[in-house]
mmCIF file of C-alpha atoms and ligand atoms in Angstrom:
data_model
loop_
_atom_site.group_PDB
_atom_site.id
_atom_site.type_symbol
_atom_site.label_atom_id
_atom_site.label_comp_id
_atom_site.label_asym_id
_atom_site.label_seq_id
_atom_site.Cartn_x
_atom_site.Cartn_y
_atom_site.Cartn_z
ATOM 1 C CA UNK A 717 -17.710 15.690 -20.749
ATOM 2 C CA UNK A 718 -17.873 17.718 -23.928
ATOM 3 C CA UNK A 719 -15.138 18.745 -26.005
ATOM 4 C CA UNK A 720 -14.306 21.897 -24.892
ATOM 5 C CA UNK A 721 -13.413 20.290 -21.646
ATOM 6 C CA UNK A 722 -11.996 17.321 -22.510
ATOM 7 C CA UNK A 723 -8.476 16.857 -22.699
ATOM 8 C CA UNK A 724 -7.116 16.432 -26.275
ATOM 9 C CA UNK A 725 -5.047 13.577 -27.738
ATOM 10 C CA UNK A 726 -3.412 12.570 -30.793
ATOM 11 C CA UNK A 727 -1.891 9.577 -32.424
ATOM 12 C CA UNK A 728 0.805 9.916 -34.823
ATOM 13 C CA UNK A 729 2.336 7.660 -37.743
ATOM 14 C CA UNK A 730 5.566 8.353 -39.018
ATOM 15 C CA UNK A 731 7.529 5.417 -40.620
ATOM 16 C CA UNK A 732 5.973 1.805 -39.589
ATOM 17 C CA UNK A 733 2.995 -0.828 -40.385
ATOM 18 C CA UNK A 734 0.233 0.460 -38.412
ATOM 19 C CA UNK A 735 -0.148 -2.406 -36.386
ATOM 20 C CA UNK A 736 0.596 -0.398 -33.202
ATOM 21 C CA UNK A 737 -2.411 2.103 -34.024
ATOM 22 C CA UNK A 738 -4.451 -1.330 -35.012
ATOM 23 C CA UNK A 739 -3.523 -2.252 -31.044
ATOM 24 C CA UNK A 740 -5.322 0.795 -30.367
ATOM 25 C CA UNK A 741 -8.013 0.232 -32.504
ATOM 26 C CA UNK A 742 -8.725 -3.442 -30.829
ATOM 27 C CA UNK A 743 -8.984 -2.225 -27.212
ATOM 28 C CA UNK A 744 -12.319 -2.791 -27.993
ATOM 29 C CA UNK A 745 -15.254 -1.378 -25.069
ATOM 30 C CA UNK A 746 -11.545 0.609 -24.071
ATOM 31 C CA UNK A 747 -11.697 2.518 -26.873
ATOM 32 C CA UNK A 748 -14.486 3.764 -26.382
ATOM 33 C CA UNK A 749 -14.050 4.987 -22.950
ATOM 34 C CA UNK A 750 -11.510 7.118 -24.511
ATOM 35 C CA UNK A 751 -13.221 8.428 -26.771
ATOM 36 C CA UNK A 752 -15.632 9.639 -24.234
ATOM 37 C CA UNK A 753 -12.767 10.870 -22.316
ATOM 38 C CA UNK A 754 -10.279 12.755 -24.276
ATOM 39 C CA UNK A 755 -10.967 14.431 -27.953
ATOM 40 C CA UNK A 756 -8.918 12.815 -30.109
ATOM 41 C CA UNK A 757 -7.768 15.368 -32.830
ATOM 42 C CA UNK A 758 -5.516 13.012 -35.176
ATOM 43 C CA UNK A 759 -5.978 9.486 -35.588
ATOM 44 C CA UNK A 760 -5.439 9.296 -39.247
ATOM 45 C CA UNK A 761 -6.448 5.263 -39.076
ATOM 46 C CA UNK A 762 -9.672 6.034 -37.202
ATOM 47 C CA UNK A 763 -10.488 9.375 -39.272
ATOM 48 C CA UNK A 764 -10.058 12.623 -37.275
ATOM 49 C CA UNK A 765 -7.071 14.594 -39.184
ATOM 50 C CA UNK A 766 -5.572 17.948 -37.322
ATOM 51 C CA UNK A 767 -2.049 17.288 -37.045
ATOM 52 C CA UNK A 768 -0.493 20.339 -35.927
ATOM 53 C CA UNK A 769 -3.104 21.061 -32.942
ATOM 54 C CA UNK A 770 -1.996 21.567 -29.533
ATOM 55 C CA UNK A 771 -2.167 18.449 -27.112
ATOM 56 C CA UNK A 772 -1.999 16.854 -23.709
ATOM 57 C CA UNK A 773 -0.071 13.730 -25.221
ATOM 58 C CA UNK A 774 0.902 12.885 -28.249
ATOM 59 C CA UNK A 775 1.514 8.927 -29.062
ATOM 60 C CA UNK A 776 3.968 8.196 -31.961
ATOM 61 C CA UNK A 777 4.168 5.197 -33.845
ATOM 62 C CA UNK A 778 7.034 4.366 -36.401
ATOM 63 C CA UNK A 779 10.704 5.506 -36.600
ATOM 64 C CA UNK A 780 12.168 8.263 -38.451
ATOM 65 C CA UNK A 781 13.800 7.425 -41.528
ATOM 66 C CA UNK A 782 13.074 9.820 -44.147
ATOM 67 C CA UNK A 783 13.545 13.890 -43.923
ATOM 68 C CA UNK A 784 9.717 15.085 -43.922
ATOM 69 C CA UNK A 785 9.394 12.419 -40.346
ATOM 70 C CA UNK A 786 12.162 14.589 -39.283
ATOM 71 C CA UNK A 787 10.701 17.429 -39.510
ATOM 72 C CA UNK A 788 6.983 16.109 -38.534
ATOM 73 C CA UNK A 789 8.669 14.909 -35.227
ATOM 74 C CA UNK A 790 9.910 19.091 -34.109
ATOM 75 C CA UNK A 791 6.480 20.105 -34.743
ATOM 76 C CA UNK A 792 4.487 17.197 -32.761
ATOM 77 C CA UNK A 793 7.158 17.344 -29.883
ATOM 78 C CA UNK A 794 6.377 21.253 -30.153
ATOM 79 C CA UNK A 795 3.023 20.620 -29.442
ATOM 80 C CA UNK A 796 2.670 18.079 -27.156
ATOM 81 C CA UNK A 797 2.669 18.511 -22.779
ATOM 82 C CA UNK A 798 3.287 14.313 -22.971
ATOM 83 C CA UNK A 799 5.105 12.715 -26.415
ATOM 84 C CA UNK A 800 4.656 8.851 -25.617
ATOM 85 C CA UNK A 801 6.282 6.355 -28.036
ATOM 86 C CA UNK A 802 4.628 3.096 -28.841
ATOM 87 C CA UNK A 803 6.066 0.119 -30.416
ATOM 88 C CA UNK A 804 9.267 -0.991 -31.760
ATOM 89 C CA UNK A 805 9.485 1.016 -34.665
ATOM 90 C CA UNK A 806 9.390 4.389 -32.681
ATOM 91 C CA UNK A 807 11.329 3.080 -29.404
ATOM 92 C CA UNK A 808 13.709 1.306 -31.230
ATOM 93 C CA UNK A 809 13.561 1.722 -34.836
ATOM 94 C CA UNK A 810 11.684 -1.430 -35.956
ATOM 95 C CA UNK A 811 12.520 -4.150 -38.221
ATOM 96 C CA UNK A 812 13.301 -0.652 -41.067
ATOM 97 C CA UNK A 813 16.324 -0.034 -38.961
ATOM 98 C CA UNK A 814 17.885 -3.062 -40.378
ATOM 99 C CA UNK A 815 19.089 -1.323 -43.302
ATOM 100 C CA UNK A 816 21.608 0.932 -41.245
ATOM 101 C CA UNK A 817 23.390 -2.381 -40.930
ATOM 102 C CA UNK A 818 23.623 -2.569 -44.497
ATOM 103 C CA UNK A 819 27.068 -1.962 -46.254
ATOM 104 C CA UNK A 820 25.303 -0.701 -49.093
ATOM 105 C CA UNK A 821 22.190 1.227 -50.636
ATOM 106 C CA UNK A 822 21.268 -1.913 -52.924
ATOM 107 C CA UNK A 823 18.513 -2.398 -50.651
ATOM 108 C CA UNK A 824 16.325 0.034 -52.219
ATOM 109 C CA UNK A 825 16.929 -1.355 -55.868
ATOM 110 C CA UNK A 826 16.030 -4.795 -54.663
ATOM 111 C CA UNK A 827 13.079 -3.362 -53.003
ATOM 112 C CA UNK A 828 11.627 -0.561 -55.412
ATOM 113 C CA UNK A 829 10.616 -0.751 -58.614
ATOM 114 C CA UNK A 830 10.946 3.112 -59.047
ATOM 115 C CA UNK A 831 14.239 3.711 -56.297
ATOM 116 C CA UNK A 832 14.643 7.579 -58.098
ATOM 117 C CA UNK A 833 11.426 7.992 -56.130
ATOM 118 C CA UNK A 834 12.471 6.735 -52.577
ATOM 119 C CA UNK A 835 14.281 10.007 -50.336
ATOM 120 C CA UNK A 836 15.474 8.138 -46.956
ATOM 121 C CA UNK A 837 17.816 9.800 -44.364
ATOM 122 C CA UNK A 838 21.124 7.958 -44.159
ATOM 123 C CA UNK A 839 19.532 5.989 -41.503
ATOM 124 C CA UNK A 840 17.065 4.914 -39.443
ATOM 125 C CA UNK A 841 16.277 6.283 -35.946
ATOM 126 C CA UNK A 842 13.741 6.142 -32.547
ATOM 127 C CA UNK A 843 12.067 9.003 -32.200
ATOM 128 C CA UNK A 844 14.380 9.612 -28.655
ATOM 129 C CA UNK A 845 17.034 10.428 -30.890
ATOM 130 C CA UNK A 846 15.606 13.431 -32.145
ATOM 131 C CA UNK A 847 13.072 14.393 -29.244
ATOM 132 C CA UNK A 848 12.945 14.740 -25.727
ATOM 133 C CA UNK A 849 10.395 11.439 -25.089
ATOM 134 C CA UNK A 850 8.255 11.409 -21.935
ATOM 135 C CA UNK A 851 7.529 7.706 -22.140
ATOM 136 C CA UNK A 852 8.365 4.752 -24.393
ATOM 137 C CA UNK A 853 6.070 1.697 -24.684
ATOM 138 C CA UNK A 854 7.956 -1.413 -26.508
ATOM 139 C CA UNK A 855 6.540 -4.100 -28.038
ATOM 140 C CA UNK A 856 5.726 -5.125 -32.112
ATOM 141 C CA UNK A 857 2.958 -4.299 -31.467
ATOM 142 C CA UNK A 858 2.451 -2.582 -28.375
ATOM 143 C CA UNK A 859 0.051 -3.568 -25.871
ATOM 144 C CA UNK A 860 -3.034 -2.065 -25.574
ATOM 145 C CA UNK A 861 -3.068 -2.258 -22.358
ATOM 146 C CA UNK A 862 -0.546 -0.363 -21.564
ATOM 147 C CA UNK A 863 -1.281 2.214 -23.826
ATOM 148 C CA UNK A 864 -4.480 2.941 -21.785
ATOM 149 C CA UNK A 865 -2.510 2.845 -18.428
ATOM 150 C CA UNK A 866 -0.019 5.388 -20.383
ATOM 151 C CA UNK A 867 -3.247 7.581 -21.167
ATOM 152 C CA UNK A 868 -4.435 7.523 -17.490
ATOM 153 C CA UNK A 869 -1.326 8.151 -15.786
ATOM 154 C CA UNK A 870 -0.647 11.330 -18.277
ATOM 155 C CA UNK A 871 -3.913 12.489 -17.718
ATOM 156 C CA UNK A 872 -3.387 12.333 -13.747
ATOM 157 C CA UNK A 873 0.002 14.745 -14.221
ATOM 158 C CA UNK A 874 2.545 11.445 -14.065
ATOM 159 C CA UNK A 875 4.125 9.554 -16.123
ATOM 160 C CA UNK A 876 3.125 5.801 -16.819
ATOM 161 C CA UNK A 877 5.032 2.698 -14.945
ATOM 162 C CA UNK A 878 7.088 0.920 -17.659
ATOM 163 C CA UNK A 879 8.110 -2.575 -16.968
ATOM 164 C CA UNK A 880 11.859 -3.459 -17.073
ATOM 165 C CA UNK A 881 11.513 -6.869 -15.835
ATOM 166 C CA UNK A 882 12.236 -10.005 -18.408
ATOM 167 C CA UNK A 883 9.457 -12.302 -19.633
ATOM 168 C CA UNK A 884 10.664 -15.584 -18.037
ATOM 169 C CA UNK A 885 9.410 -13.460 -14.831
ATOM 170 C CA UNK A 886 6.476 -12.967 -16.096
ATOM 171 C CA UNK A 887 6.672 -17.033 -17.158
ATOM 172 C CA UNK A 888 6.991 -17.625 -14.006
ATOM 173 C CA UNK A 889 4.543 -15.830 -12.607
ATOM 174 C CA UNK A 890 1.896 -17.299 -14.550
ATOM 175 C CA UNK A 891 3.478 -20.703 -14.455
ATOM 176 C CA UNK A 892 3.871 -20.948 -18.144
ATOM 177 C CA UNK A 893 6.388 -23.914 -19.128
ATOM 178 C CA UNK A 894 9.637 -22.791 -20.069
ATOM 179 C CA UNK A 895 10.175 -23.999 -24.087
ATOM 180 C CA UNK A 896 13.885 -23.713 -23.913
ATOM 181 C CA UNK A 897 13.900 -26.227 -21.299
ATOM 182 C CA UNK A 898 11.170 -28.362 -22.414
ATOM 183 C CA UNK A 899 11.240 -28.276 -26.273
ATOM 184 C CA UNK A 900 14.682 -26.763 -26.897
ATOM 185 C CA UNK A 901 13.516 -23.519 -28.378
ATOM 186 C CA UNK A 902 15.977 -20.532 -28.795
ATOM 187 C CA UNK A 903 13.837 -18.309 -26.704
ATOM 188 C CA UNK A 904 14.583 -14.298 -25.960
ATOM 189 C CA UNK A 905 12.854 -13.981 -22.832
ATOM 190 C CA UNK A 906 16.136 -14.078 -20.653
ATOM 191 C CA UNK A 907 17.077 -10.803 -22.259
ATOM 192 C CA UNK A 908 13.959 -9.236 -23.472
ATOM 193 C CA UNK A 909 11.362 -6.910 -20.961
ATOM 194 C CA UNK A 910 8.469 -8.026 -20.610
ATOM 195 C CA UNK A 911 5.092 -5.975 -20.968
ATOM 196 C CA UNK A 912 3.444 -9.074 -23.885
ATOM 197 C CA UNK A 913 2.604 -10.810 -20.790
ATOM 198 C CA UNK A 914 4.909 -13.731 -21.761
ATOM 199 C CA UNK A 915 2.424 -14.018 -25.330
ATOM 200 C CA UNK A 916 4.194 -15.934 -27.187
ATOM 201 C CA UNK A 917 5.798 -18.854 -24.437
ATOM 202 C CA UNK A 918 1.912 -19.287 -23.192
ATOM 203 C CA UNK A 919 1.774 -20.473 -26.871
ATOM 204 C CA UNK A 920 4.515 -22.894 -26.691
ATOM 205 C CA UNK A 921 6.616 -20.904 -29.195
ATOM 206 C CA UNK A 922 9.904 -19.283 -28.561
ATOM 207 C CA UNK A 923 10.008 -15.288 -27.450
ATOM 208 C CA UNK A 924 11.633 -13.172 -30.487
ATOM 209 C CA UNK A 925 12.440 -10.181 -28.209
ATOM 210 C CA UNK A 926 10.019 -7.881 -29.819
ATOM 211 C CA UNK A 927 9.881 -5.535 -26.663
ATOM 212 C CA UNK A 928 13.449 -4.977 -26.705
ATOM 213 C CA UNK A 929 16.541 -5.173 -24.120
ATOM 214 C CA UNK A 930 15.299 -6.248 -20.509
ATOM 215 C CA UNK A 931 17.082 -4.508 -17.685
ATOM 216 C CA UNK A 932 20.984 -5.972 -16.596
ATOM 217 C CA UNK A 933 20.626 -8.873 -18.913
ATOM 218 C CA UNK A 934 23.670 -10.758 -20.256
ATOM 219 C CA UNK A 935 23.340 -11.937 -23.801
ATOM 220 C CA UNK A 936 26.732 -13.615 -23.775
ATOM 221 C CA UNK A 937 25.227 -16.390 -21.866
ATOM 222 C CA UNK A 938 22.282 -16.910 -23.854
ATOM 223 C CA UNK A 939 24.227 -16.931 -26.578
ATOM 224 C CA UNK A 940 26.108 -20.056 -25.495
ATOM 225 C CA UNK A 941 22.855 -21.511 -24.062
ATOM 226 C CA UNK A 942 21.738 -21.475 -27.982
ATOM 227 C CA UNK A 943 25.012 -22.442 -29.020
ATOM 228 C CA UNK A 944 24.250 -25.486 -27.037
ATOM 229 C CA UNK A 945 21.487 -26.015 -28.605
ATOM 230 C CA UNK A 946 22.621 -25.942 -32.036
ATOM 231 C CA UNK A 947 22.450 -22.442 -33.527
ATOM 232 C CA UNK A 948 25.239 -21.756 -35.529
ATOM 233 C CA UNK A 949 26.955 -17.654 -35.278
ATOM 234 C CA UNK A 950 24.511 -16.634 -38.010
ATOM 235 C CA UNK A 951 21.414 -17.769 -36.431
ATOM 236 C CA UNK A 952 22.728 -16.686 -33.345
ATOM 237 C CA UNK A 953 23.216 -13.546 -34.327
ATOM 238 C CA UNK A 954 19.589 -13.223 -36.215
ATOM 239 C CA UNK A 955 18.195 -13.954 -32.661
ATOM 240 C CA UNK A 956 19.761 -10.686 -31.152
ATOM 241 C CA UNK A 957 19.278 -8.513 -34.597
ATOM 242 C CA UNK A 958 15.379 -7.665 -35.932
ATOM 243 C CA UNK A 959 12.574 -5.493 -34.058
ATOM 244 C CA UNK A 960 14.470 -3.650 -31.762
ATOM 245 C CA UNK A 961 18.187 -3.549 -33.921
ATOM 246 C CA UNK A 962 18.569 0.178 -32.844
ATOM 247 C CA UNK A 963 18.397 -0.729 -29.017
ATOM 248 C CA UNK A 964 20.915 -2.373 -26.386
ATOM 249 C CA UNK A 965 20.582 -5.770 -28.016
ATOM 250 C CA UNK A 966 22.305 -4.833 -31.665
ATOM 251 C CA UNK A 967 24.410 -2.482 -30.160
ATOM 252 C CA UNK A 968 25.920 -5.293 -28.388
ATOM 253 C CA UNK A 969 25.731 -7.453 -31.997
ATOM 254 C CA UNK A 970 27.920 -4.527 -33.322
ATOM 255 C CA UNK A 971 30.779 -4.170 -30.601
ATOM 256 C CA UNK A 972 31.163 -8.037 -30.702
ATOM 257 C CA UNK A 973 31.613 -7.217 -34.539
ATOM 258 C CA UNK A 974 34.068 -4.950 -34.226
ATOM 259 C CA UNK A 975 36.063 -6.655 -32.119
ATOM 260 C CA UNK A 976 35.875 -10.627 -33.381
HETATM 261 S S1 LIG B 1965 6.178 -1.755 -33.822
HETATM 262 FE FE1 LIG B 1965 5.548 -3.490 -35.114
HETATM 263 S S2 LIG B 1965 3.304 -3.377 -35.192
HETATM 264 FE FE2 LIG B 1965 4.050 -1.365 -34.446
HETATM 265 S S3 LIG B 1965 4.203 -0.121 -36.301
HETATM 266 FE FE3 LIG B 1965 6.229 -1.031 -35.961
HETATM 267 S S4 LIG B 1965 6.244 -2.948 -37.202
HETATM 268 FE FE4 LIG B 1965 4.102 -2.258 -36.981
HETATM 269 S S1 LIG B 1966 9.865 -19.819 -22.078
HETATM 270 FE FE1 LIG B 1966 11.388 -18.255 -22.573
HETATM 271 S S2 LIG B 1966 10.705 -16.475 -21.422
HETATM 272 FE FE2 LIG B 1966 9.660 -18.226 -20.543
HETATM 273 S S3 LIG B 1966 10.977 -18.931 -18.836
HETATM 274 FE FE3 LIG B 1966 11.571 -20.076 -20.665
HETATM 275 S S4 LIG B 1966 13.293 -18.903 -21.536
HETATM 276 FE FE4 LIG B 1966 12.191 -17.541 -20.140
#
C-alpha cells in the first residue's frame, strides 16, 4: 500500500514519561506491520514530526497539566476521525495528578531548581476532560496489545472492545495463585480492570491498580481485607491513591475524606 492510500496515524505526547509510546515501540514484528499499514505522520519518539496533519486516529499519551497541552489537545481532537487515549497519564491523569491533592504549591520548590520557570494549570487532568475521547486504553504502561487491536478496530469503522472486567478474573482464568491469599499481599486486583493480563500476580507480587477502577467494585471491603492484614489508614489509603488518582478510585479516597 503506498502512502497516498494508506490511512494516516499519529501518536501524541503531552504531559507523561514516554513509557506508553516505548509500549508501542516494543510491539516488535507488530510494529512493523503498522508501519506498512498506516503512514504514521507524528511519532516524535520514532522520528516522523507533522503535528497538526489531518488523521484517521490520533493516540494520546500523558495528561494535561500545563496551558500549551491545553491548547495542543483542541487542535489534535480537531483533527482526528478517532482520538484514542493510552495509559494512565492521559485516561486518568497519571502519577502528575497527585499534586491536585496537594494543599499547597510547595511542590514545585521542592522539585525545581528554577520554579519561576515551571507554568502548570491549577491542576492536572485526562484528556476526557477537555475532549470528546473515542476510546481510552488504561494501564502504566499500556499494553501493546491492545493498542494494535485499538488500531484495527478504528481502521474497520468501530471502536475497540475495552475490558471492564477485574484482574483476579483474569487470575483465574489463567490459574495464577492468588498472593493475598497465599502470601498476604495487599493486592488491587479486586478493584482494578484488567487488560495487564494479571502481569504482575503471575509474578508473585501484589497488583498496584495501574489500569484503574474495574467495573461495580467495592473498595470498602478491600479496604478492611488490608486492614486485616495489617495496613494502617495511611497505607491504606496509598493503595487506592497513585496512577490513576483522577479516576473512580481517588474520587472515592476524597468523599471518605470529606466526610471522616
Ligand atoms: S501511563 Fe505510565 S508509562 Fe504511560 S506515559 Fe504515563 S507514567 Fe509513563
Ligand atoms: S492475586 Fe490479586 S488479582 Fe489475583 S486473584 Fe488474588 S487478589 Fe485477585
Amino acid at each position: 500500500m503506498d502512502s497516498d492510500t494508506q490511512p494516516k496515524i499519529a501518536l501524541h505526547k503531552f504531559s507523561s514519561c514516554d513509557g506508553c509510546q516505548l509500549a508501542f515501540l516494543n510491539l516488535g514484528a507488530g510494529l512493523l506491520s503498522v508501519f506498512e499499514q498506516f503512514e504514521v505522520v507524528h511519532f516524535a519518539e520514532a522520528g516522523p514530526v507533522a503535528d497538526d496533519v489531518p488523521v484517521l486516529i490520533s493516540f494520546v499519551e500523558g495528561s494535561i497539566s500545563t496551558p500549551d497541552d491545553l491548547a495542543r489537545i483542541k487542535q489534535v481532537r480537531a483533527n482526528s476521525r478517532y482520538l484514542i487515549t493510552i495509559g494512565a497519564c492521559a485516561t486518568a491523569g497519571g502519577l502528575q495528578a497527585l499534586r491536585n491533592l496537594a494543599d499547597d504549591d510547595g511542590w514545585v520548590e521542592s522539585v525545581y531548581a528554577t520554579p519561576e520557570y515551571i507554568d502548570t494549570l491549577d491542576t492536572v487532568t485526562p484528556i476526557r476532560a477537555h475532549v470528546p475521547v473515542d476510546a481510552e486504553l488504561w494501564g502504566c504502561p499500556v499494553n501493546g496489545t491492545q493498542v494494535l487491536n485499538a488500531l484495527h478496530a478504528c481502521r474497520n469503522g468501530t471502536l475497540p472492545v475495552v475490558e471492564h472486567d477485574k484482574v483476579c478474573l483474569e487470575c483465574k482464568r489463567q490459574q495464577t495463585v492468588c498472593v493475598m491469599v497465599t502470601r498476604g499481599l495487599p493486592c488491587m486486583g479486586p478493584v482494578t480492570r484488567t487488560g495487564c493480563g494479571a502481569l504482575c500476580p503471575g509474578y508473585a507480587r501484589d497488583c498496584y491498580a495501574c489500569y484503574g477502577p474495574a467495573e461495580n467494585s467495592e473498595d470498602g471491603i478491600l479496604r478492611d481485607r488490608f486492614a486485616g492484614l495489617g495496613l494502617n489508614n495511611k497505607q491504606i489509603e496509598h493503595r487506592f491513591t497513585s496512577f490513576t488518582s483522577a479516576a473512580g478510585m481517588t474520587r472515592d479516597v476524597n468523599r471518605r475524606k470529606g466526610t471522616e
